[in-house]
PDB file of C-alpha atoms in Angstrom:
ATOM      1  CA  MET A   1     -47.790  12.966 -58.012  1.00 61.00           C
ATOM      2  CA  THR A   2     -48.817  15.554 -60.264  1.00 64.00           C
ATOM      3  CA  GLY A   3     -45.965  18.139 -61.481  1.00 76.00           C
ATOM      4  CA  ALA A   4     -47.231  21.001 -59.280  1.00 76.00           C
ATOM      5  CA  GLU A   5     -46.574  19.003 -56.087  1.00 80.00           C
ATOM      6  CA  LEU A   6     -43.324  18.148 -57.180  1.00 93.00           C
ATOM      7  CA  ASP A   7     -42.764  21.607 -57.504  1.00 93.00           C
ATOM      8  CA  ILE A   8     -44.005  22.260 -53.793  1.00 96.00           C
ATOM      9  CA  ILE A   9     -41.406  19.967 -52.646  1.00 97.00           C
ATOM     10  CA  ARG A  10     -38.530  21.866 -54.648  1.00 97.00           C
ATOM     11  CA  GLN A  11     -40.075  25.054 -53.048  1.00 97.00           C
ATOM     12  CA  MET A  12     -39.875  23.667 -49.445  1.00 98.00           C
ATOM     13  CA  LEU A  13     -36.432  22.411 -50.044  1.00 98.00           C
ATOM     14  CA  HIS A  14     -35.001  25.668 -51.211  1.00 96.00           C
ATOM     15  CA  ALA A  15     -37.272  27.870 -48.943  1.00 97.00           C
ATOM     16  CA  ALA A  16     -35.257  26.226 -45.807  1.00 98.00           C
ATOM     17  CA  GLN A  17     -32.228  27.155 -44.555  1.00 97.00           C
ATOM     18  CA  ARG A  18     -31.738  24.313 -42.069  1.00 98.00           C
ATOM     19  CA  VAL A  19     -32.672  20.518 -42.924  1.00 98.00           C
ATOM     20  CA  LEU A  20     -33.363  17.736 -40.741  1.00 98.00           C
ATOM     21  CA  ILE A  21     -32.998  14.234 -42.868  1.00 98.00           C
ATOM     22  CA  THR A  22     -33.400  10.898 -41.387  1.00 98.00           C
ATOM     23  CA  THR A  23     -34.729   7.577 -42.594  1.00 97.00           C
ATOM     24  CA  HIS A  24     -35.789   4.322 -40.865  1.00 95.00           C
ATOM     25  CA  ILE A  25     -34.423   2.371 -37.796  1.00 91.00           C
ATOM     26  CA  ARG A  26     -31.672  -0.435 -38.759  1.00 90.00           C
ATOM     27  CA  PRO A  27     -31.109   1.497 -41.609  1.00 94.00           C
ATOM     28  CA  ASP A  28     -30.261  -0.595 -45.010  1.00 95.00           C
ATOM     29  CA  GLY A  29     -28.455   0.555 -48.151  1.00 96.00           C
ATOM     30  CA  ASP A  30     -31.416   2.657 -49.694  1.00 98.00           C
ATOM     31  CA  ALA A  31     -31.757   4.262 -46.368  1.00 97.00           C
ATOM     32  CA  VAL A  32     -28.229   5.454 -46.074  1.00 98.00           C
ATOM     33  CA  GLY A  33     -27.997   6.170 -49.857  1.00 98.00           C
ATOM     34  CA  SER A  34     -31.178   8.056 -50.223  1.00 98.00           C
ATOM     35  CA  LEU A  35     -30.160  10.085 -46.856  1.00 98.00           C
ATOM     36  CA  LEU A  36     -26.584  10.915 -48.283  1.00 98.00           C
ATOM     37  CA  GLY A  37     -27.614  11.693 -51.676  1.00 98.00           C
ATOM     38  CA  LEU A  38     -30.333  14.503 -50.669  1.00 98.00           C
ATOM     39  CA  GLY A  39     -28.309  15.542 -47.736  1.00 98.00           C
ATOM     40  CA  LEU A  40     -24.981  16.247 -49.572  1.00 98.00           C
ATOM     41  CA  ALA A  41     -27.019  17.712 -52.606  1.00 98.00           C
ATOM     42  CA  LEU A  42     -28.468  20.312 -50.280  1.00 98.00           C
ATOM     43  CA  GLN A  43     -25.327  21.124 -48.861  1.00 98.00           C
ATOM     44  CA  GLU A  44     -24.125  21.976 -52.151  1.00 98.00           C
ATOM     45  CA  THR A  45     -26.354  24.551 -52.634  1.00 97.00           C
ATOM     46  CA  GLY A  46     -25.254  26.278 -48.973  1.00 97.00           C
ATOM     47  CA  ARG A  47     -27.984  24.563 -46.602  1.00 97.00           C
ATOM     48  CA  THR A  48     -27.323  23.628 -43.278  1.00 98.00           C
ATOM     49  CA  VAL A  49     -28.092  19.879 -43.070  1.00 98.00           C
ATOM     50  CA  GLN A  50     -28.381  17.626 -40.287  1.00 98.00           C
ATOM     51  CA  MET A  51     -28.121  13.901 -41.572  1.00 98.00           C
ATOM     52  CA  VAL A  52     -29.332  11.818 -38.408  1.00 97.00           C
ATOM     53  CA  LEU A  53     -29.464   7.822 -37.813  1.00 96.00           C
ATOM     54  CA  PRO A  54     -29.963   7.124 -34.536  1.00 93.00           C
ATOM     55  CA  ASP A  55     -28.736   3.686 -35.099  1.00 92.00           C
ATOM     56  CA  GLY A  56     -25.607   4.729 -36.689  1.00 94.00           C
ATOM     57  CA  VAL A  57     -24.099   3.901 -39.877  1.00 95.00           C
ATOM     58  CA  PRO A  58     -23.653   0.185 -40.669  1.00 92.00           C
ATOM     59  CA  HIS A  59     -20.147  -0.922 -41.116  1.00 89.00           C
ATOM     60  CA  THR A  60     -20.877  -1.962 -45.112  1.00 92.00           C
ATOM     61  CA  PHE A  61     -21.456   1.719 -45.724  1.00 96.00           C
ATOM     62  CA  ARG A  62     -19.008   3.562 -43.908  1.00 95.00           C
ATOM     63  CA  HIS A  63     -16.875   4.224 -46.996  1.00 96.00           C
ATOM     64  CA  LEU A  64     -19.581   6.391 -48.579  1.00 98.00           C
ATOM     65  CA  PRO A  65     -18.323  10.047 -48.825  1.00 97.00           C
ATOM     66  CA  GLY A  66     -20.245  12.075 -46.142  1.00 98.00           C
ATOM     67  CA  THR A  67     -20.891   9.186 -43.622  1.00 98.00           C
ATOM     68  CA  ASP A  68     -18.615  11.075 -41.324  1.00 97.00           C
ATOM     69  CA  GLN A  69     -21.285  13.921 -40.967  1.00 98.00           C
ATOM     70  CA  ILE A  70     -24.234  11.247 -39.909  1.00 98.00           C
ATOM     71  CA  ARG A  71     -25.064  12.066 -36.404  1.00 97.00           C
ATOM     72  CA  ARG A  72     -27.031   9.954 -33.938  1.00 95.00           C
ATOM     73  CA  ASP A  73     -29.099  12.944 -32.398  1.00 94.00           C
ATOM     74  CA  VAL A  74     -30.856  15.773 -33.366  1.00 94.00           C
ATOM     75  CA  GLN A  75     -29.564  19.601 -32.368  1.00 92.00           C
ATOM     76  CA  PRO A  76     -32.353  22.035 -33.148  1.00 92.00           C
ATOM     77  CA  PRO A  77     -33.342  24.430 -34.502  1.00 94.00           C
ATOM     78  CA  PHE A  78     -34.339  23.176 -38.129  1.00 97.00           C
ATOM     79  CA  ASP A  79     -37.125  24.662 -40.388  1.00 96.00           C
ATOM     80  CA  LEU A  80     -37.809  21.506 -42.677  1.00 98.00           C
ATOM     81  CA  PHE A  81     -38.007  17.678 -41.264  1.00 98.00           C
ATOM     82  CA  VAL A  82     -37.634  15.331 -44.348  1.00 98.00           C
ATOM     83  CA  VAL A  83     -37.886  11.589 -43.765  1.00 98.00           C
ATOM     84  CA  LEU A  84     -36.867   9.100 -46.565  1.00 98.00           C
ATOM     85  CA  ASP A  85     -37.382   5.498 -47.388  1.00 97.00           C
ATOM     86  CA  THR A  86     -39.579   4.862 -44.307  1.00 96.00           C
ATOM     87  CA  ALA A  87     -43.024   3.165 -44.587  1.00 92.00           C
ATOM     88  CA  ASP A  88     -44.777   4.379 -41.496  1.00 91.00           C
ATOM     89  CA  VAL A  89     -44.174   6.907 -38.442  1.00 92.00           C
ATOM     90  CA  PRO A  90     -43.190   3.745 -35.982  1.00 90.00           C
ATOM     91  CA  ARG A  91     -40.223   2.836 -38.380  1.00 90.00           C
ATOM     92  CA  ILE A  92     -38.566   6.606 -37.464  1.00 94.00           C
ATOM     93  CA  ALA A  93     -36.382   6.230 -34.374  1.00 87.00           C
ATOM     94  CA  SER A  94     -38.367   7.180 -31.370  1.00 81.00           C
ATOM     95  CA  GLY A  95     -36.222  10.355 -30.396  1.00 80.00           C
ATOM     96  CA  LEU A  96     -37.513  11.856 -33.927  1.00 89.00           C
ATOM     97  CA  ASN A  97     -40.913  10.416 -34.461  1.00 79.00           C
ATOM     98  CA  GLY A  98     -42.376  13.183 -32.269  1.00 83.00           C
ATOM     99  CA  TYR A  99     -41.833  15.917 -35.004  1.00 92.00           C
ATOM    100  CA  GLN A 100     -44.091  16.761 -37.524  1.00 93.00           C
ATOM    101  CA  VAL A 101     -42.800  15.418 -40.983  1.00 97.00           C
ATOM    102  CA  ASP A 102     -42.680  18.048 -43.885  1.00 97.00           C
ATOM    103  CA  ILE A 103     -41.666  15.711 -46.579  1.00 97.00           C
ATOM    104  CA  CYS A 104     -41.728  12.085 -47.031  1.00 97.00           C
ATOM    105  CA  VAL A 105     -39.814  10.462 -50.203  1.00 98.00           C
ATOM    106  CA  ASP A 106     -40.603   6.798 -50.078  1.00 97.00           C
ATOM    107  CA  HIS A 107     -41.260   3.828 -52.519  1.00 96.00           C
ATOM    108  CA  HIS A 108     -42.943   1.327 -50.036  1.00 94.00           C
ATOM    109  CA  VAL A 109     -46.683   0.201 -51.018  1.00 91.00           C
ATOM    110  CA  THR A 110     -47.772   0.102 -47.728  1.00 91.00           C
ATOM    111  CA  ASN A 111     -46.874   3.791 -46.823  1.00 93.00           C
ATOM    112  CA  PRO A 112     -49.937   5.740 -45.806  1.00 93.00           C
ATOM    113  CA  GLY A 113     -48.661   9.296 -46.460  1.00 95.00           C
ATOM    114  CA  PHE A 114     -47.781  10.452 -42.943  1.00 95.00           C
ATOM    115  CA  ALA A 115     -46.221  13.941 -44.040  1.00 96.00           C
ATOM    116  CA  ARG A 116     -47.266  17.333 -45.085  1.00 96.00           C
ATOM    117  CA  VAL A 117     -46.213  16.483 -48.522  1.00 96.00           C
ATOM    118  CA  ASN A 118     -45.690  13.126 -49.594  1.00 96.00           C
ATOM    119  CA  LEU A 119     -43.774  11.417 -52.816  1.00 96.00           C
ATOM    120  CA  ILE A 120     -44.508   7.969 -52.621  1.00 96.00           C
ATOM    121  CA  ASP A 121     -43.768   5.736 -55.960  1.00 96.00           C
ATOM    122  CA  PRO A 122     -44.352   2.160 -55.290  1.00 95.00           C
ATOM    123  CA  GLU A 123     -43.236   1.571 -58.643  1.00 95.00           C
ATOM    124  CA  ALA A 124     -39.466   2.607 -57.884  1.00 97.00           C
ATOM    125  CA  VAL A 125     -36.963   0.072 -57.078  1.00 97.00           C
ATOM    126  CA  ALA A 126     -35.513   2.345 -54.323  1.00 98.00           C
ATOM    127  CA  THR A 127     -36.174   5.502 -52.576  1.00 98.00           C
ATOM    128  CA  SER A 128     -32.362   6.419 -54.109  1.00 98.00           C
ATOM    129  CA  ALA A 129     -33.923   6.023 -57.510  1.00 98.00           C
ATOM    130  CA  ILE A 130     -36.747   8.832 -56.828  1.00 98.00           C
ATOM    131  CA  LEU A 131     -34.202  11.045 -55.753  1.00 98.00           C
ATOM    132  CA  ALA A 132     -31.967  10.183 -58.709  1.00 98.00           C
ATOM    133  CA  GLU A 133     -34.881  11.024 -61.125  1.00 98.00           C
ATOM    134  CA  HIS A 134     -35.704  14.327 -59.398  1.00 98.00           C
ATOM    135  CA  LEU A 135     -32.926  15.868 -57.861  1.00 98.00           C
ATOM    136  CA  PRO A 136     -32.141  17.718 -61.374  1.00 97.00           C
ATOM    137  CA  ALA A 137     -35.738  18.987 -61.458  1.00 95.00           C
ATOM    138  CA  TRP A 138     -35.370  20.554 -57.894  1.00 97.00           C
ATOM    139  CA  ASP A 139     -32.203  22.256 -59.064  1.00 97.00           C
ATOM    140  CA  LEU A 140     -30.072  20.183 -56.749  1.00 98.00           C
ATOM    141  CA  PRO A 141     -26.787  18.990 -57.987  1.00 98.00           C
ATOM    142  CA  ILE A 142     -25.894  15.256 -58.513  1.00 98.00           C
ATOM    143  CA  THR A 143     -21.981  15.361 -57.744  1.00 98.00           C
ATOM    144  CA  PRO A 144     -19.977  12.254 -57.732  1.00 98.00           C
ATOM    145  CA  GLU A 145     -20.648  11.848 -54.038  1.00 98.00           C
ATOM    146  CA  VAL A 146     -24.235  12.241 -54.413  1.00 98.00           C
ATOM    147  CA  ALA A 147     -24.285   9.697 -57.296  1.00 98.00           C
ATOM    148  CA  SER A 148     -22.335   7.241 -55.439  1.00 98.00           C
ATOM    149  CA  ALA A 149     -24.684   7.335 -52.679  1.00 98.00           C
ATOM    150  CA  LEU A 150     -27.616   7.026 -54.905  1.00 98.00           C
ATOM    151  CA  LEU A 151     -26.218   4.016 -56.835  1.00 98.00           C
ATOM    152  CA  THR A 152     -25.577   2.463 -53.584  1.00 98.00           C
ATOM    153  CA  GLY A 153     -29.284   2.438 -52.613  1.00 98.00           C
ATOM    154  CA  ILE A 154     -30.322   1.182 -56.147  1.00 98.00           C
ATOM    155  CA  ILE A 155     -27.621  -1.324 -56.178  1.00 98.00           C
ATOM    156  CA  THR A 156     -28.770  -2.865 -52.541  1.00 96.00           C
ATOM    157  CA  ASP A 157     -32.739  -2.382 -52.813  1.00 95.00           C
ATOM    158  CA  THR A 158     -32.314  -4.428 -56.137  1.00 95.00           C
ATOM    159  CA  ILE A 159     -29.722  -6.894 -54.587  1.00 93.00           C
ATOM    160  CA  GLY A 160     -27.448  -5.876 -57.506  1.00 95.00           C
ATOM    161  CA  PHE A 161     -30.119  -5.404 -60.244  1.00 96.00           C
ATOM    162  CA  ARG A 162     -31.789  -8.653 -59.931  1.00 90.00           C
ATOM    163  CA  THR A 163     -35.287  -8.314 -58.137  1.00 90.00           C
ATOM    164  CA  SER A 164     -38.565  -8.913 -60.092  1.00 87.00           C
ATOM    165  CA  ASN A 165     -39.419  -4.905 -60.009  1.00 91.00           C
ATOM    166  CA  MET A 166     -36.425  -4.033 -62.094  1.00 94.00           C
ATOM    167  CA  THR A 167     -36.960  -1.971 -64.981  1.00 96.00           C
ATOM    168  CA  PRO A 168     -35.176  -0.244 -67.951  1.00 97.00           C
ATOM    169  CA  LYS A 169     -35.994   2.986 -66.344  1.00 97.00           C
ATOM    170  CA  ALA A 170     -34.033   1.982 -63.091  1.00 97.00           C
ATOM    171  CA  LEU A 171     -31.046   0.583 -65.057  1.00 98.00           C
ATOM    172  CA  ARG A 172     -30.854   4.080 -67.263  1.00 98.00           C
ATOM    173  CA  LEU A 173     -30.955   5.787 -63.959  1.00 98.00           C
ATOM    174  CA  ALA A 174     -27.873   3.649 -62.498  1.00 98.00           C
ATOM    175  CA  ALA A 175     -26.132   4.342 -65.865  1.00 98.00           C
ATOM    176  CA  ASP A 176     -26.802   8.237 -65.621  1.00 98.00           C
ATOM    177  CA  LEU A 177     -24.936   7.993 -62.092  1.00 98.00           C
ATOM    178  CA  MET A 178     -21.984   5.791 -63.315  1.00 98.00           C
ATOM    179  CA  GLU A 179     -21.936   9.087 -65.808  1.00 98.00           C
ATOM    180  CA  LYS A 180     -21.858  11.387 -62.862  1.00 98.00           C
ATOM    181  CA  GLY A 181     -18.980   9.816 -60.978  1.00 98.00           C
ATOM    182  CA  ALA A 182     -20.382   6.753 -59.245  1.00 98.00           C
ATOM    183  CA  ASN A 183     -18.044   3.680 -59.649  1.00 98.00           C
ATOM    184  CA  LEU A 184     -20.492   0.932 -60.010  1.00 98.00           C
ATOM    185  CA  PRO A 185     -17.995  -2.124 -59.603  1.00 98.00           C
ATOM    186  CA  GLU A 186     -16.504  -0.899 -56.483  1.00 98.00           C
ATOM    187  CA  LEU A 187     -19.930   0.232 -55.107  1.00 98.00           C
ATOM    188  CA  TYR A 188     -21.527  -3.333 -55.866  1.00 97.00           C
ATOM    189  CA  LYS A 189     -18.443  -4.948 -54.252  1.00 97.00           C
ATOM    190  CA  ARG A 190     -18.694  -3.108 -51.145  1.00 96.00           C
ATOM    191  CA  ALA A 191     -22.589  -3.184 -51.011  1.00 95.00           C
ATOM    192  CA  LEU A 192     -23.294  -6.879 -51.890  1.00 93.00           C
ATOM    193  CA  ILE A 193     -19.886  -9.046 -51.931  1.00 93.00           C
ATOM    194  CA  HIS A 194     -17.719  -8.007 -49.309  1.00 92.00           C
ATOM    195  CA  ARG A 195     -18.601  -9.149 -45.912  1.00 90.00           C
ATOM    196  CA  SER A 196     -16.592  -8.996 -42.321  1.00 92.00           C
ATOM    197  CA  PHE A 197     -15.378 -12.370 -40.731  1.00 95.00           C
ATOM    198  CA  GLU A 198     -18.111 -12.084 -38.094  1.00 96.00           C
ATOM    199  CA  ALA A 199     -20.966 -11.399 -40.495  1.00 94.00           C
ATOM    200  CA  ALA A 200     -20.293 -14.488 -42.147  1.00 95.00           C
ATOM    201  CA  ARG A 201     -20.252 -16.451 -39.065  1.00 97.00           C
ATOM    202  CA  PHE A 202     -23.477 -15.030 -37.884  1.00 97.00           C
ATOM    203  CA  TRP A 203     -24.836 -16.099 -41.160  1.00 96.00           C
ATOM    204  CA  GLY A 204     -23.602 -19.455 -40.479  1.00 97.00           C
ATOM    205  CA  TYR A 205     -25.914 -19.701 -37.477  1.00 97.00           C
ATOM    206  CA  GLY A 206     -28.790 -18.854 -39.307  1.00 97.00           C
ATOM    207  CA  LEU A 207     -28.186 -21.162 -42.021  1.00 97.00           C
ATOM    208  CA  VAL A 208     -27.390 -24.086 -39.753  1.00 96.00           C
ATOM    209  CA  ASN A 209     -30.963 -23.379 -38.130  1.00 94.00           C
ATOM    210  CA  LEU A 210     -32.667 -23.263 -41.506  1.00 97.00           C
ATOM    211  CA  LYS A 211     -36.168 -25.151 -41.661  1.00 96.00           C
ATOM    212  CA  ARG A 212     -38.577 -25.748 -44.306  1.00 95.00           C
ATOM    213  CA  GLN A 213     -42.436 -26.844 -44.224  1.00 93.00           C
ATOM    214  CA  GLY A 214     -43.386 -27.435 -48.060  1.00 91.00           C
ATOM    215  CA  ARG A 215     -42.498 -24.109 -49.948  1.00 92.00           C
ATOM    216  CA  LEU A 216     -42.175 -22.192 -46.681  1.00 95.00           C
ATOM    217  CA  ILE A 217     -38.533 -21.688 -45.346  1.00 97.00           C
ATOM    218  CA  TRP A 218     -37.728 -19.960 -42.238  1.00 98.00           C
ATOM    219  CA  THR A 219     -34.449 -19.382 -39.830  1.00 98.00           C
ATOM    220  CA  THR A 220     -33.792 -17.464 -36.766  1.00 98.00           C
ATOM    221  CA  LEU A 221     -30.751 -15.462 -35.267  1.00 97.00           C
ATOM    222  CA  THR A 222     -30.593 -15.166 -31.757  1.00 96.00           C
ATOM    223  CA  GLN A 223     -28.841 -12.557 -29.505  1.00 95.00           C
ATOM    224  CA  ALA A 224     -26.750 -15.797 -28.319  1.00 96.00           C
ATOM    225  CA  ASP A 225     -25.852 -16.260 -32.041  1.00 97.00           C
ATOM    226  CA  ARG A 226     -24.795 -12.560 -32.462  1.00 96.00           C
ATOM    227  CA  ALA A 227     -22.635 -13.037 -29.605  1.00 96.00           C
ATOM    228  CA  ALA A 228     -20.892 -15.886 -30.214  1.00 97.00           C
ATOM    229  CA  ALA A 229     -20.351 -14.797 -34.039  1.00 97.00           C
ATOM    230  CA  GLY A 230     -19.122 -11.786 -32.447  1.00 96.00           C
ATOM    231  CA  TYR A 231     -21.041  -9.488 -34.955  1.00 95.00           C
ATOM    232  CA  GLN A 232     -21.506  -6.007 -33.772  1.00 90.00           C
ATOM    233  CA  GLY A 233     -24.252  -4.841 -36.155  1.00 86.00           C
ATOM    234  CA  ASN A 234     -27.928  -4.446 -34.973  1.00 84.00           C
ATOM    235  CA  ASP A 235     -29.002  -5.906 -38.395  1.00 88.00           C
ATOM    236  CA  ASP A 236     -29.270  -9.582 -40.008  1.00 93.00           C
ATOM    237  CA  ALA A 237     -25.792  -8.930 -41.908  1.00 91.00           C
ATOM    238  CA  ASP A 238     -28.017  -9.075 -44.915  1.00 90.00           C
ATOM    239  CA  LEU A 239     -28.777 -13.121 -44.475  1.00 95.00           C
ATOM    240  CA  THR A 240     -32.445 -12.219 -45.695  1.00 93.00           C
ATOM    241  CA  ASP A 241     -30.749 -11.956 -49.316  1.00 88.00           C
ATOM    242  CA  ILE A 242     -29.493 -15.386 -48.969  1.00 92.00           C
ATOM    243  CA  LEU A 243     -32.948 -16.714 -48.188  1.00 94.00           C
ATOM    244  CA  SER A 244     -34.367 -15.122 -51.002  1.00 89.00           C
ATOM    245  CA  GLY A 245     -32.257 -16.910 -53.455  1.00 88.00           C
ATOM    246  CA  ILE A 246     -33.156 -20.750 -52.223  1.00 93.00           C
ATOM    247  CA  GLU A 247     -34.847 -22.105 -54.934  1.00 91.00           C
ATOM    248  CA  ASP A 248     -36.997 -24.650 -52.827  1.00 90.00           C
ATOM    249  CA  GLY A 249     -39.434 -21.881 -51.297  1.00 92.00           C
ATOM    250  CA  ASP A 250     -41.926 -19.387 -52.456  1.00 94.00           C
ATOM    251  CA  ILE A 251     -41.610 -17.474 -49.035  1.00 95.00           C
ATOM    252  CA  ALA A 252     -38.884 -16.919 -46.616  1.00 96.00           C
ATOM    253  CA  VAL A 253     -39.179 -15.828 -43.040  1.00 97.00           C
ATOM    254  CA  LEU A 254     -36.067 -14.428 -40.800  1.00 98.00           C
ATOM    255  CA  PHE A 255     -36.477 -13.960 -37.006  1.00 98.00           C
ATOM    256  CA  VAL A 256     -33.782 -11.747 -35.453  1.00 97.00           C
ATOM    257  CA  GLN A 257     -33.756 -11.475 -31.564  1.00 96.00           C
ATOM    258  CA  HIS A 258     -32.592  -8.257 -30.105  1.00 92.00           C
ATOM    259  CA  ALA A 259     -31.188  -7.066 -26.876  1.00 89.00           C
ATOM    260  CA  ASP A 260     -34.390  -4.873 -26.029  1.00 88.00           C
ATOM    261  CA  GLY A 261     -36.713  -7.830 -26.196  1.00 90.00           C
ATOM    262  CA  ARG A 262     -37.718  -6.866 -29.764  1.00 92.00           C
ATOM    263  CA  ILE A 263     -38.105  -9.548 -32.576  1.00 96.00           C
ATOM    264  CA  LYS A 264     -37.655  -8.319 -35.877  1.00 96.00           C
ATOM    265  CA  VAL A 265     -39.484 -10.578 -38.576  1.00 97.00           C
ATOM    266  CA  SER A 266     -38.359 -10.464 -42.512  1.00 96.00           C
ATOM    267  CA  TRP A 267     -40.436 -12.072 -45.377  1.00 96.00           C
ATOM    268  CA  ARG A 268     -38.899 -12.406 -48.713  1.00 95.00           C
ATOM    269  CA  ALA A 269     -41.015 -13.786 -51.468  1.00 93.00           C
ATOM    270  CA  LYS A 270     -40.600 -15.139 -54.941  1.00 91.00           C
ATOM    271  CA  PRO A 271     -42.251 -13.156 -57.910  1.00 88.00           C
ATOM    272  CA  GLY A 272     -46.160 -13.632 -57.881  1.00 87.00           C
ATOM    273  CA  TRP A 273     -46.199 -13.735 -53.939  1.00 89.00           C
ATOM    274  CA  ASP A 274     -47.208 -10.741 -51.584  1.00 91.00           C
ATOM    275  CA  VAL A 275     -46.257 -10.569 -48.399  1.00 93.00           C
ATOM    276  CA  SER A 276     -46.706  -6.558 -47.614  1.00 92.00           C
ATOM    277  CA  ALA A 277     -50.282  -7.139 -46.552  1.00 90.00           C
ATOM    278  CA  LEU A 278     -49.323  -9.770 -44.071  1.00 93.00           C
ATOM    279  CA  ALA A 279     -46.351  -7.251 -42.706  1.00 93.00           C
ATOM    280  CA  ALA A 280     -48.840  -4.391 -42.290  1.00 91.00           C
ATOM    281  CA  HIS A 281     -51.460  -6.708 -40.464  1.00 91.00           C
ATOM    282  CA  PHE A 282     -48.649  -7.328 -37.929  1.00 94.00           C
ATOM    283  CA  GLY A 283     -47.971  -3.099 -37.709  1.00 91.00           C
ATOM    284  CA  GLY A 284     -45.143  -3.684 -40.008  1.00 90.00           C
ATOM    285  CA  GLY A 285     -44.924  -2.816 -43.858  1.00 88.00           C
ATOM    286  CA  GLY A 286     -42.830  -3.012 -47.414  1.00 88.00           C
ATOM    287  CA  HIS A 287     -43.251  -4.530 -50.636  1.00 87.00           C
ATOM    288  CA  PRO A 288     -45.062  -7.471 -52.265  1.00 90.00           C
ATOM    289  CA  ALA A 289     -41.609  -9.447 -52.357  1.00 90.00           C
ATOM    290  CA  ALA A 290     -39.992  -7.895 -49.275  1.00 91.00           C
ATOM    291  CA  ALA A 291     -41.742  -6.858 -46.201  1.00 93.00           C
ATOM    292  CA  GLY A 292     -40.955  -6.732 -42.197  1.00 93.00           C
ATOM    293  CA  ALA A 293     -42.257  -6.029 -38.845  1.00 94.00           C
ATOM    294  CA  ASP A 294     -41.495  -5.674 -35.041  1.00 93.00           C
ATOM    295  CA  PHE A 295     -42.695  -8.017 -32.370  1.00 95.00           C
ATOM    296  CA  TYR A 296     -42.060  -7.970 -28.587  1.00 93.00           C
ATOM    297  CA  GLY A 297     -42.839 -11.202 -26.564  1.00 92.00           C
ATOM    298  CA  ASN A 298     -41.597 -14.422 -26.449  1.00 93.00           C
ATOM    299  CA  LEU A 299     -39.388 -16.071 -29.704  1.00 95.00           C
ATOM    300  CA  GLU A 300     -41.296 -19.186 -29.669  1.00 95.00           C
ATOM    301  CA  ASP A 301     -44.659 -17.559 -29.403  1.00 96.00           C
ATOM    302  CA  VAL A 302     -44.113 -15.009 -32.004  1.00 96.00           C
ATOM    303  CA  GLN A 303     -42.537 -17.678 -34.320  1.00 97.00           C
ATOM    304  CA  GLN A 304     -45.660 -19.776 -34.194  1.00 96.00           C
ATOM    305  CA  LYS A 305     -47.975 -16.786 -34.788  1.00 96.00           C
ATOM    306  CA  VAL A 306     -46.089 -15.598 -37.602  1.00 97.00           C
ATOM    307  CA  LEU A 307     -45.321 -19.112 -39.210  1.00 97.00           C
ATOM    308  CA  LYS A 308     -49.020 -19.914 -39.161  1.00 96.00           C
ATOM    309  CA  ALA A 309     -50.153 -16.745 -40.658  1.00 95.00           C
ATOM    310  CA  THR A 310     -47.462 -16.843 -43.271  1.00 95.00           C
ATOM    311  CA  GLN A 311     -48.740 -20.605 -44.198  1.00 94.00           C
ATOM    312  CA  GLU A 312     -52.413 -19.516 -44.285  1.00 92.00           C
ATOM    313  CA  LEU A 313     -51.074 -16.757 -46.479  1.00 89.00           C
ATOM    314  CA  TRP A 314     -49.247 -19.238 -48.916  1.00 87.00           C
ATOM    315  CA  GLU A 315     -52.509 -21.543 -49.141  1.00 87.00           C
ATOM    316  CA  GLN A 316     -54.886 -18.548 -49.805  1.00 85.00           C
ATOM    317  CA  GLN A 317     -52.395 -17.600 -52.654  1.00 78.00           C
ATOM    318  CA  VAL A 318     -52.167 -20.847 -54.079  1.00 75.00           C
ATOM    319  CA  THR A 319     -56.184 -21.552 -53.933  1.00 72.00           C
ATOM    320  CA  LYS A 320     -56.505 -18.035 -55.607  1.00 67.00           C
ATOM    321  CA  PHE A 321     -54.133 -19.187 -58.356  1.00 57.00           C
ATOM    322  CA  LYS A 322     -55.348 -22.243 -59.093  1.00 57.00           C
ATOM    323  CA  SER A 323     -58.879 -20.832 -59.431  1.00 58.00           C
ATOM    324  CA  THR A 324     -57.741 -18.164 -61.611  1.00 56.00           C
ATOM    325  CA  THR A 325     -55.897 -20.773 -63.921  1.00 50.00           C
ATOM    326  CA  ALA A 326     -59.170 -22.873 -63.765  1.00 51.00           C
ATOM    327  CA  ARG A 327     -61.201 -20.091 -65.011  1.00 54.00           C
ATOM    328  CA  GLY A 328     -58.878 -18.943 -67.737  1.00 55.00           C
TER     329      GLY A 328
END
């Protein structure tokens, strides 16, 4: 994106008086952090801001300042609609995807650019990092509350600064946010270490079901598992972070069954592997190392289809690597 386009976003943000901001369904730390970061910064300039999450705020992030203002529904009117950290229109909650999106700020490589004006930076470690970089140029303040939200987004999307796309630039942005008042040790503990008893039990059901075929690892969390664990969230309690750290696999897949008949599939890949195109093939999206898609149907059928395609992807990339090595 050019400097002129960035200035257009600044003009649009300052021309609006009533701003609606949302992010993707089943929001993670970067979704919540970027939503609060931009929303609270705009409020500091006198704008009326609606921050909307139809799925609500996950328990892990309810300590962040401003979460009490996040609502589940939209109350028109608004004169600017901003979507953050969302790879495509289907990932916007159904009650919101009928509106024309004015601005999209995102870092997913599979994002097609669905808004009137798009700021998509696949090199950024998080959407929160994009905002941390550009809010000052947009004449929006980074207060301690804004800094805390944005640093939470960076921490969670990099799993504590340890994903393969970490850069010196991202660390400098994190340091800048600390200087503006964000408490890194506390935010890190809240986002990545502290877990409820029920979340830990939910992990247990997924770990006991862990399976492996060659370098492909997968597991499943069913509705029965969720009920037995007493876990109230509609996510996977970040079990994907654990799967991504298993050294015996190149690609990990998590199947999560939901009450509405939907099956959420999440892929995690080691550096050098790319699962984003596979997710896009199934109507999803994401990054080379982390992607996802939603399915409807029988759990076993979905697993068979996804695992077959994932195994084929693994074999193709192994063949490509061997071919490249042989030529070298």
